[in-house]
Amino acid sequence: LARERPDLELVREPSLDALRHLELPDAIVIDGDHNHYTVSEELRIVIERSASAPLPLLLFHDVGWPHGRRDAYYSPALIPEDRRRPITEGGGLVPWDPGTTEEGLRYKYPASREGGPGNGVLTAVEDVVAGHPQLRLAVVQAFFGFGAVWDTRAPWADAVAALLDPWDRDPVFERLEADRVLHLATQVVHKVQTDRALARIARQDELLSRLLGSRTLALAERIGRLRRGGRAEVSREDVRRVLEP
Ligand SMILES: C[S@@+](CC[C@H](N)C(=O)[O-])C[C@H]1O[C@@H](n2cnc3c(N)ncnc32)[C@H](O)[C@@H]1O
């Protein structure tokens, strides 16, 4: 992107370093490390630095499932231990289970459990906004959740409110998104289960093919035929038939 767009300035720094010294812009999209510590620190720094200037319009992604109420970490070592939730490395997430599963949407370092204090992007945004009565939060639960925070004293505050109010925590949006992630996770679970079943079938096919070409089965078939008066318990023909596509 940096190569293709010389008009953009790429800052190669974690947000918590960059936000301390960059000139604050008019608007900031916060969509980096999806956890309570990082997001609340990002907000704290921007709010502190805006004490004598207008607060930028703050836009958030991932205030819905799965990160709204559950931390995930890109680099757990960067998060102070007392602010980090217990992690299930490579855990799978599904919206119907607050724990982790083997089969859901996989994340490298997700929190082992969803919910509770100090957990998740939306929880962080709500916690910070609760401590600043001049701030407003709007949540549009579309595509993993979009959020916006602004200072109600900003000259453009009413224009932003007029735009977002009709969608803020709209129950139809919430229902549609809940339905979407339910289907998404169900598809992922089915794919994992199907892949697992196909791998098992491939192993079985391989074993049966080896058995078919082995003298073991030929011998067993012959012995079986002798003992059962002409009909073997398992014949090479039986094995051949189950190997047919
Ligand atoms: C979910 S992606 C979103 C990227 C972009 N907003 C987009 O929609 O394509 C998060 C990105 O933030 C980066 N990231 C993670 N933690 C960060 C942090 N503390 N500061 C800056 N970037 C971070 C990750 O490496 C990843 O590229």
Short mmCIF file of C-alpha atoms and ligand atoms in Angstrom, two decimals:
data_model
loop_
_atom_site.label_atom_id
_atom_site.label_comp_id
_atom_site.label_asym_id
_atom_site.label_seq_id
_atom_site.Cartn_x
_atom_site.Cartn_y
_atom_site.Cartn_z
CA LEU A 1 0.00 0.00 0.00
CA ALA A 2 2.84 2.40 0.90
CA ARG A 3 4.48 1.70 -2.47
CA GLU A 4 1.28 2.21 -4.40
CA ARG A 5 0.15 5.32 -2.55
CA PRO A 6 2.92 7.88 -2.09
CA ASP A 7 0.26 10.31 -0.90
CA LEU A 8 -0.08 8.24 2.30
CA GLU A 9 2.41 8.42 5.13
CA LEU A 10 3.22 5.04 6.62
CA VAL A 11 4.14 5.08 10.29
CA ARG A 12 5.86 1.85 11.31
CA GLU A 13 5.13 1.94 15.01
CA PRO A 14 2.70 0.32 17.39
CA SER A 15 -0.26 2.59 18.00
CA LEU A 16 0.63 3.25 21.63
CA ASP A 17 3.99 4.69 20.57
CA ALA A 18 2.79 6.51 17.44
CA LEU A 19 -0.22 8.16 19.08
CA ARG A 20 2.04 9.77 21.67
CA HIS A 21 3.91 11.91 19.15
CA LEU A 22 2.03 12.04 15.81
CA GLU A 23 0.20 15.23 15.06
CA LEU A 24 -3.40 14.36 15.89
CA PRO A 25 -5.55 14.17 12.75
CA ASP A 26 -9.22 15.07 12.35
CA ALA A 27 -10.28 11.42 12.51
CA ILE A 28 -8.68 8.17 13.67
CA VAL A 29 -9.68 4.64 12.66
CA ILE A 30 -8.86 2.28 15.51
CA ASP A 31 -8.57 -1.25 14.13
CA GLY A 32 -5.26 -2.63 15.42
CA ASP A 33 -4.84 -4.86 18.44
CA HIS A 34 -8.29 -5.96 19.54
CA ASN A 35 -8.07 -5.97 23.28
CA HIS A 36 -9.20 -3.93 26.26
CA TYR A 37 -5.74 -2.74 27.26
CA THR A 38 -4.63 -1.49 23.83
CA VAL A 39 -7.92 0.18 22.93
CA SER A 40 -8.35 1.90 26.29
CA GLU A 41 -4.73 3.11 26.20
CA GLU A 42 -5.16 4.36 22.62
CA LEU A 43 -8.21 6.31 23.78
CA ARG A 44 -6.53 7.54 26.95
CA ILE A 45 -3.56 8.93 25.00
CA VAL A 46 -5.70 10.63 22.35
CA ILE A 47 -8.06 12.14 24.96
CA GLU A 48 -5.15 13.35 27.09
CA ARG A 49 -3.44 14.94 24.11
CA SER A 50 -6.72 16.59 23.06
CA ALA A 51 -7.12 18.47 26.33
CA SER A 52 -6.44 21.79 24.60
CA ALA A 53 -7.55 20.79 21.08
CA PRO A 54 -10.67 19.22 19.58
CA LEU A 55 -10.86 15.45 20.04
CA PRO A 56 -10.53 13.73 16.65
CA LEU A 57 -13.54 11.78 15.47
CA LEU A 58 -12.77 8.22 16.59
CA LEU A 59 -13.94 5.30 14.47
CA PHE A 60 -13.65 1.68 15.57
CA HIS A 61 -13.92 -1.65 13.90
CA ASP A 62 -14.64 -4.92 15.74
CA VAL A 63 -16.92 -3.68 18.47
CA GLY A 64 -19.20 -6.66 17.68
CA TRP A 65 -18.60 -10.41 17.89
CA PRO A 66 -15.98 -11.83 18.34
CA HIS A 67 -13.85 -9.00 19.80
CA GLY A 68 -16.51 -6.74 21.31
CA ARG A 69 -16.47 -8.69 24.56
CA ARG A 70 -13.38 -10.85 24.08
CA ASP A 71 -9.75 -9.78 23.89
CA ALA A 72 -7.36 -11.04 21.26
CA TYR A 73 -3.69 -10.15 21.15
CA TYR A 74 -1.23 -9.85 18.29
CA SER A 75 1.73 -9.88 20.67
CA PRO A 76 0.72 -10.90 24.20
CA ALA A 77 4.18 -9.88 25.48
CA LEU A 78 3.34 -6.22 24.74
CA ILE A 79 0.36 -6.29 27.12
CA PRO A 80 1.03 -5.89 30.86
CA GLU A 81 0.31 -9.19 32.56
CA ASP A 82 -2.34 -7.80 34.92
CA ARG A 83 -4.26 -6.39 31.92
CA ARG A 84 -4.11 -9.58 29.86
CA ARG A 85 -6.85 -12.21 30.03
CA PRO A 86 -5.88 -15.89 30.08
CA ILE A 87 -5.21 -16.99 26.49
CA THR A 88 -6.00 -20.17 24.57
CA GLU A 89 -3.41 -20.18 21.80
CA GLY A 90 -4.98 -21.05 18.43
CA GLY A 91 -8.43 -21.19 20.03
CA GLY A 92 -11.50 -21.42 17.79
CA LEU A 93 -14.38 -19.01 18.43
CA VAL A 94 -18.09 -19.52 17.82
CA PRO A 95 -20.82 -17.11 18.92
CA TRP A 96 -22.73 -19.76 20.89
CA ASP A 97 -19.83 -20.62 23.23
CA PRO A 98 -18.09 -18.12 25.55
CA GLY A 99 -15.11 -20.48 25.76
CA THR A 100 -12.99 -21.71 22.87
CA THR A 101 -13.50 -24.72 20.61
CA GLU A 102 -11.44 -26.84 18.25
CA GLU A 103 -13.70 -25.95 15.33
CA GLY A 104 -14.59 -22.25 15.23
CA LEU A 105 -12.92 -19.18 13.70
CA ARG A 106 -9.30 -19.55 14.73
CA TYR A 107 -7.27 -16.76 16.29
CA LYS A 108 -3.63 -16.88 17.31
CA TYR A 109 -4.01 -15.48 20.85
CA PRO A 110 -7.67 -15.12 21.84
CA ALA A 111 -8.82 -14.75 25.44
CA SER A 112 -10.00 -18.11 26.74
CA ARG A 113 -13.37 -16.63 27.75
CA GLU A 114 -15.72 -14.01 26.40
CA GLY A 115 -17.29 -11.40 28.69
CA GLY A 116 -16.64 -9.93 32.10
CA PRO A 117 -14.77 -6.77 33.05
CA GLY A 118 -11.65 -5.65 31.22
CA ASN A 119 -12.39 -7.89 28.25
CA GLY A 120 -13.00 -6.80 24.66
CA VAL A 121 -12.95 -3.77 22.39
CA LEU A 122 -16.51 -2.54 23.05
CA THR A 123 -16.01 -2.95 26.81
CA ALA A 124 -12.89 -0.76 26.56
CA VAL A 125 -14.67 1.94 24.55
CA GLU A 126 -17.67 1.91 26.92
CA ASP A 127 -15.40 2.10 29.98
CA VAL A 128 -13.55 5.13 28.65
CA VAL A 129 -16.71 6.90 27.45
CA ALA A 130 -18.36 6.31 30.86
CA GLY A 131 -15.62 8.43 32.44
CA HIS A 132 -16.09 11.38 30.04
CA PRO A 133 -19.64 12.78 30.03
CA GLN A 134 -18.87 15.01 27.01
CA LEU A 135 -18.21 11.95 24.82
CA ARG A 136 -20.81 10.05 22.84
CA LEU A 137 -20.62 6.52 21.52
CA ALA A 138 -22.61 5.13 18.59
CA VAL A 139 -22.53 1.43 17.72
CA VAL A 140 -23.64 0.10 14.35
CA GLN A 141 -23.59 -3.67 14.53
CA ALA A 142 -22.63 -4.32 10.93
CA PHE A 143 -19.82 -6.58 9.74
CA PHE A 144 -18.16 -7.32 13.11
CA GLY A 145 -19.31 -4.00 14.49
CA PHE A 146 -18.57 -0.39 13.74
CA GLY A 147 -18.31 2.19 16.49
CA ALA A 148 -17.81 5.95 16.64
CA VAL A 149 -16.89 8.23 19.54
CA TRP A 150 -17.01 12.00 19.39
CA ASP A 151 -17.02 15.05 21.58
CA THR A 152 -20.56 16.42 21.74
CA ARG A 153 -19.05 19.93 21.95
CA ALA A 154 -17.37 19.65 18.55
CA PRO A 155 -18.85 21.97 15.89
CA TRP A 156 -19.60 18.94 13.72
CA ALA A 157 -21.05 16.82 16.56
CA ASP A 158 -24.69 17.30 15.54
CA ALA A 159 -23.91 16.36 11.92
CA VAL A 160 -22.25 13.11 13.05
CA ALA A 161 -25.12 12.37 15.43
CA ALA A 162 -27.67 12.97 12.65
CA LEU A 163 -25.81 10.49 10.48
CA LEU A 164 -25.37 7.77 13.08
CA ASP A 165 -28.40 8.13 15.35
CA PRO A 166 -30.74 6.20 13.02
CA TRP A 167 -28.38 3.18 13.17
CA ASP A 168 -27.06 3.40 16.72
CA ARG A 169 -27.73 0.04 18.43
CA ASP A 170 -30.48 -0.62 15.94
CA PRO A 171 -32.04 -3.98 16.88
CA VAL A 172 -32.56 -5.02 13.25
CA PHE A 173 -28.85 -4.50 12.52
CA GLU A 174 -27.97 -6.38 15.70
CA ARG A 175 -30.20 -9.28 14.69
CA LEU A 176 -28.86 -9.38 11.13
CA GLU A 177 -25.26 -9.38 12.34
CA ALA A 178 -25.98 -12.06 14.96
CA ASP A 179 -27.50 -14.14 12.17
CA ARG A 180 -24.55 -13.49 9.84
CA VAL A 181 -21.90 -14.54 12.38
CA LEU A 182 -23.99 -17.56 13.35
CA HIS A 183 -23.98 -18.72 9.71
CA LEU A 184 -20.32 -17.81 9.27
CA ALA A 185 -19.27 -19.83 12.32
CA THR A 186 -21.56 -22.73 11.38
CA GLN A 187 -19.93 -22.89 7.94
CA VAL A 188 -16.45 -22.84 9.48
CA VAL A 189 -17.40 -25.62 11.91
CA HIS A 190 -18.88 -27.72 9.07
CA LYS A 191 -15.76 -27.19 6.97
CA VAL A 192 -13.48 -28.28 9.81
CA GLN A 193 -15.67 -31.35 10.44
CA THR A 194 -15.81 -32.18 6.72
CA ASP A 195 -12.04 -31.81 6.32
CA ARG A 196 -11.51 -34.04 9.34
CA ALA A 197 -13.90 -36.70 7.96
CA LEU A 198 -12.24 -36.55 4.52
CA ALA A 199 -8.80 -36.98 6.09
CA ARG A 200 -10.08 -40.01 8.01
CA ILE A 201 -11.57 -41.51 4.83
CA ALA A 202 -8.26 -40.95 3.00
CA ARG A 203 -6.41 -42.80 5.77
CA GLN A 204 -8.94 -45.64 5.66
CA ASP A 205 -8.69 -45.86 1.84
CA GLU A 206 -4.94 -46.03 2.03
CA LEU A 207 -5.05 -48.79 4.62
CA LEU A 208 -7.69 -50.78 2.70
CA SER A 209 -5.71 -50.43 -0.55
CA ARG A 210 -2.65 -51.81 1.18
CA LEU A 211 -4.73 -54.61 2.65
CA LEU A 212 -6.17 -55.41 -0.77
CA GLY A 213 -2.73 -55.80 -2.28
CA SER A 214 -1.39 -57.77 0.68
CA ARG A 215 -1.08 -61.48 1.15
CA THR A 216 -2.63 -61.08 4.60
CA LEU A 217 -6.13 -60.56 3.24
CA ALA A 218 -5.73 -63.24 0.56
CA LEU A 219 -4.70 -65.71 3.23
CA ALA A 220 -7.43 -64.66 5.67
CA GLU A 221 -10.01 -64.96 2.90
CA ARG A 222 -8.83 -68.47 2.09
CA ILE A 223 -8.86 -69.59 5.73
CA GLY A 224 -12.24 -67.99 6.24
CA ARG A 225 -13.62 -69.82 3.22
CA LEU A 226 -12.31 -73.14 4.53
CA ARG A 227 -13.80 -72.62 7.98
CA ARG A 228 -17.15 -71.29 6.79
CA GLY A 229 -17.69 -73.74 3.99
CA GLY A 230 -17.01 -71.60 0.94
CA ARG A 231 -17.85 -68.03 2.09
CA ALA A 232 -15.19 -65.82 3.67
CA GLU A 233 -16.18 -63.32 6.40
CA VAL A 234 -14.40 -60.52 4.51
CA SER A 235 -13.38 -60.99 0.89
CA ARG A 236 -11.09 -58.96 -1.38
CA GLU A 237 -14.22 -58.26 -3.40
CA ASP A 238 -15.87 -56.66 -0.30
CA VAL A 239 -12.84 -54.41 0.16
CA ARG A 240 -12.70 -53.56 -3.54
CA ARG A 241 -16.37 -52.56 -3.43
CA VAL A 242 -16.01 -50.14 -0.50
CA LEU A 243 -13.02 -48.54 -2.24
CA GLU A 244 -15.12 -47.76 -5.31
CA PRO A 245 -15.61 -44.01 -5.82
C1 LIG B 1 -7.58 -6.34 11.90
S1 LIG B 1 -6.19 -5.71 10.99
C2 LIG B 1 -6.94 -4.33 10.27
C3 LIG B 1 -6.13 -3.64 9.25
C4 LIG B 1 -6.85 -2.53 8.48
N1 LIG B 1 -7.55 -1.63 9.35
C5 LIG B 1 -7.78 -3.15 7.49
O1 LIG B 1 -9.00 -3.11 7.68
O2 LIG B 1 -7.29 -3.70 6.51
C6 LIG B 1 -5.19 -5.13 12.29
C7 LIG B 1 -3.82 -4.65 11.87
O3 LIG B 1 -3.25 -3.90 12.92
C8 LIG B 1 -1.91 -4.31 13.16
N2 LIG B 1 -1.67 -4.09 14.60
C9 LIG B 1 -1.84 -4.94 15.62
N3 LIG B 1 -1.56 -4.35 16.79
C10 LIG B 1 -1.23 -3.07 16.50
C11 LIG B 1 -0.84 -1.94 17.27
N4 LIG B 1 -0.78 -1.99 18.61
N5 LIG B 1 -0.53 -0.80 16.62
C12 LIG B 1 -0.62 -0.71 15.28
N6 LIG B 1 -1.01 -1.73 14.49
C13 LIG B 1 -1.30 -2.90 15.09
C14 LIG B 1 -1.87 -5.75 12.75
O4 LIG B 1 -0.57 -6.14 12.40
C15 LIG B 1 -2.84 -5.78 11.57
O5 LIG B 1 -2.16 -5.45 10.39
#
